[in-house]
XYZ file of C-alpha atoms in Angstrom:
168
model
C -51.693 -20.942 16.317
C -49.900 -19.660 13.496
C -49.669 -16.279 14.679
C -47.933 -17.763 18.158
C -45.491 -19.386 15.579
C -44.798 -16.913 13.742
C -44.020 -14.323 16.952
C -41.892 -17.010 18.273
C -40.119 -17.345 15.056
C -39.313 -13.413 15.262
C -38.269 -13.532 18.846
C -36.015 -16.250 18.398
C -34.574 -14.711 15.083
C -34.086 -11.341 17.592
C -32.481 -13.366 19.716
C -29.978 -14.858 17.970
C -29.252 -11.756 16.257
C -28.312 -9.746 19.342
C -26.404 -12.674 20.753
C -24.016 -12.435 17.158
C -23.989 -8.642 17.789
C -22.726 -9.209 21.562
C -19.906 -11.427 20.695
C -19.373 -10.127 17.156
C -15.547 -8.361 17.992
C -14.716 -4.966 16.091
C -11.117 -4.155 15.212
C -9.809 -0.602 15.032
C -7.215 -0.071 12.718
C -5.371 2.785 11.216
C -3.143 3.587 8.018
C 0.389 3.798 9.487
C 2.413 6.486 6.705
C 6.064 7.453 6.652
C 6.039 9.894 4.111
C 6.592 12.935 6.248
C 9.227 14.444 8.059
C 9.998 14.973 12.150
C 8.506 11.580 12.244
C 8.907 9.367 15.653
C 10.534 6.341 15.172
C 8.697 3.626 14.590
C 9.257 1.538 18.170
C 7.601 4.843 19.840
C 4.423 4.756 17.773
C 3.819 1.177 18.486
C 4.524 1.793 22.071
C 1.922 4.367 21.776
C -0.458 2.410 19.834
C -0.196 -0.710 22.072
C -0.217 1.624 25.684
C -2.184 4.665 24.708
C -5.193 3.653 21.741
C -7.667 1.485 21.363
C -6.156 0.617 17.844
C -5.532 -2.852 17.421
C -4.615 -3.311 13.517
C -2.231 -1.561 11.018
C -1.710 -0.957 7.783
C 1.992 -0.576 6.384
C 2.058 0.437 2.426
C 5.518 -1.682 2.387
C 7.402 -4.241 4.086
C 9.391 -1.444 6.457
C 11.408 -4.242 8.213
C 11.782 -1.481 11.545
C 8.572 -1.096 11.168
C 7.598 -4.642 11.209
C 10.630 -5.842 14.279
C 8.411 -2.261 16.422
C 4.933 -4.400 16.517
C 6.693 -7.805 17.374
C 5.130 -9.149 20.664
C 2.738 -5.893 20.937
C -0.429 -8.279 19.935
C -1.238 -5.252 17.005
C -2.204 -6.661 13.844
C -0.146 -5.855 10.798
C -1.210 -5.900 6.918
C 1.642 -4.991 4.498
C 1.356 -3.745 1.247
C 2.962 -5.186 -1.864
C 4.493 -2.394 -3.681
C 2.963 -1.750 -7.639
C 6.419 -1.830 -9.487
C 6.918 -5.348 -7.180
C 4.073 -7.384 -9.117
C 5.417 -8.325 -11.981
C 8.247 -10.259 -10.861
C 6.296 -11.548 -8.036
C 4.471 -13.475 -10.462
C 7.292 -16.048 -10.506
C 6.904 -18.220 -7.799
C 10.828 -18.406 -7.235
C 10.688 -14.318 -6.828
C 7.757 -14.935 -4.616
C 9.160 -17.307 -2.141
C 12.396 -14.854 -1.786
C 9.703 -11.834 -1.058
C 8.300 -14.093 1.486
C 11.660 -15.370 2.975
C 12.885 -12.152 3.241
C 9.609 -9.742 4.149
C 7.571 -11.750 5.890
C 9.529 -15.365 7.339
C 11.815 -13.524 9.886
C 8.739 -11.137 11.891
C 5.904 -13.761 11.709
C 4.751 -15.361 13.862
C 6.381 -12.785 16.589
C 4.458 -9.986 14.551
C 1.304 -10.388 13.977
C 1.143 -9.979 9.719
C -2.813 -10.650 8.977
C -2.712 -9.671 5.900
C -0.711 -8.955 1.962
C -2.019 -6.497 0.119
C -1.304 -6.570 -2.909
C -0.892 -3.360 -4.678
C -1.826 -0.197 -4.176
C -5.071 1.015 -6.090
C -3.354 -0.611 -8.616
C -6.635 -0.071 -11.319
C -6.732 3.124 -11.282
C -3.088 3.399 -12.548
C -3.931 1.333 -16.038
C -0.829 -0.351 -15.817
C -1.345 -3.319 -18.061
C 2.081 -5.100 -16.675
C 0.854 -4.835 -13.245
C -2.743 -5.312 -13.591
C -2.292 -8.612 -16.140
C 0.696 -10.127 -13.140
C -1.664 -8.388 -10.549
C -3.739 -12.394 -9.824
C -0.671 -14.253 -10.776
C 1.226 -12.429 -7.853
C -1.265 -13.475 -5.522
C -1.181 -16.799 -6.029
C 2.587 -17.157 -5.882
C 2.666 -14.896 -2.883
C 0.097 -17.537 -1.117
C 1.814 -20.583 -2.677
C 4.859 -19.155 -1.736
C 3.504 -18.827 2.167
C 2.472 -21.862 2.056
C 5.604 -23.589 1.364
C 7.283 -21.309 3.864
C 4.460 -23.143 6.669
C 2.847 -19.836 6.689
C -0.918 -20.315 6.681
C -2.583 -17.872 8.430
C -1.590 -14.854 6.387
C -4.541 -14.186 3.703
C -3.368 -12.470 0.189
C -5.750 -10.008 -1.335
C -6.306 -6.974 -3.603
C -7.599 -3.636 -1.696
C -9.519 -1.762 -4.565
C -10.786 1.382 -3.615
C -13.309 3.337 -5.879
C -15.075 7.017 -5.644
C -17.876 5.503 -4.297
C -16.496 4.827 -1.537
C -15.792 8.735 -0.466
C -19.171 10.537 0.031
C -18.155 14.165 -1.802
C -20.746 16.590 -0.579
């Protein structure tokens, strides 16, 4: 009896684990640079993105406002990027709520901004102004969407180490 138990356990478990894998959804998403020159503008690439890929999700390293008014109404996720020498003053929840009111208030909901990032491997710079403001920022920047009746926009920190690169 307790080996019938204990299989049906197991096949349930297997089960219910496929069933999360079939309706588990994957985004694709790719780093979207401008440094570079000969560069299309940024309403082609989205109309290429949204027509011609599979991508589904961006990642700006600013707040280009072009780029932001190119994904409006393309369904493309967007996370922006906080620049470094921004954190400081973002700290200040009156410079927060004008980053927000002027970066993110006019393209959401129309673009689809996910995400904040925060900085920019900001540890690796040993910055002590912008690592010290670096959780300070974040909290005005959410307070700040918050009082702007943005809620579905999550604030975070992208770290990125040499583990994560396998060197071989």
């Amino acid at each position: 009896m307790v080996a019938k138990t204990n299989l049906s356990h197991h096949l349930a478990l297997l089960v219910s684990t496929l069933l999360h894998l079939f309706t588990t959804t994957f985004a694709i998403g790719v780093n979207y640079g401008t440094l570079g020159n000969n560069l299309p503008p940024p309403s082609q690439v989205a109309n290429f993105i949204k027509t011609q890929t599979i991508i589904d999700s961006i990642k700006i390293f600013d707040t280009n406002h072009d780029i932001l008014n190119a994904f409006a109404n393309t369904g493309i996720t967007v996370t922006v990027t906080v620049g470094n020498g921004d954190i400081p003053s973002l700290a200040n929840l009156n410079s927060a709520r004008g980053w927000v009111a002027a970066n993110i208030a006019p393209f959401h909901p129309q673009t689809r901004i996910n995400r904040i990032v925060v900085g920019n491997e900001i540890m690796a710079t040993a910055n002590k102004p912008w690592i010290s403001n670096l959780v300070p920022a974040m909290r005005t920047i959410h307070k700040a969407l918050l009082l702007a009746g943005i809620r579905n926009v999550q604030v975070l920190l992208f770290v990125i180490t040499l583990e994560d690169f396998p060197f071989f």
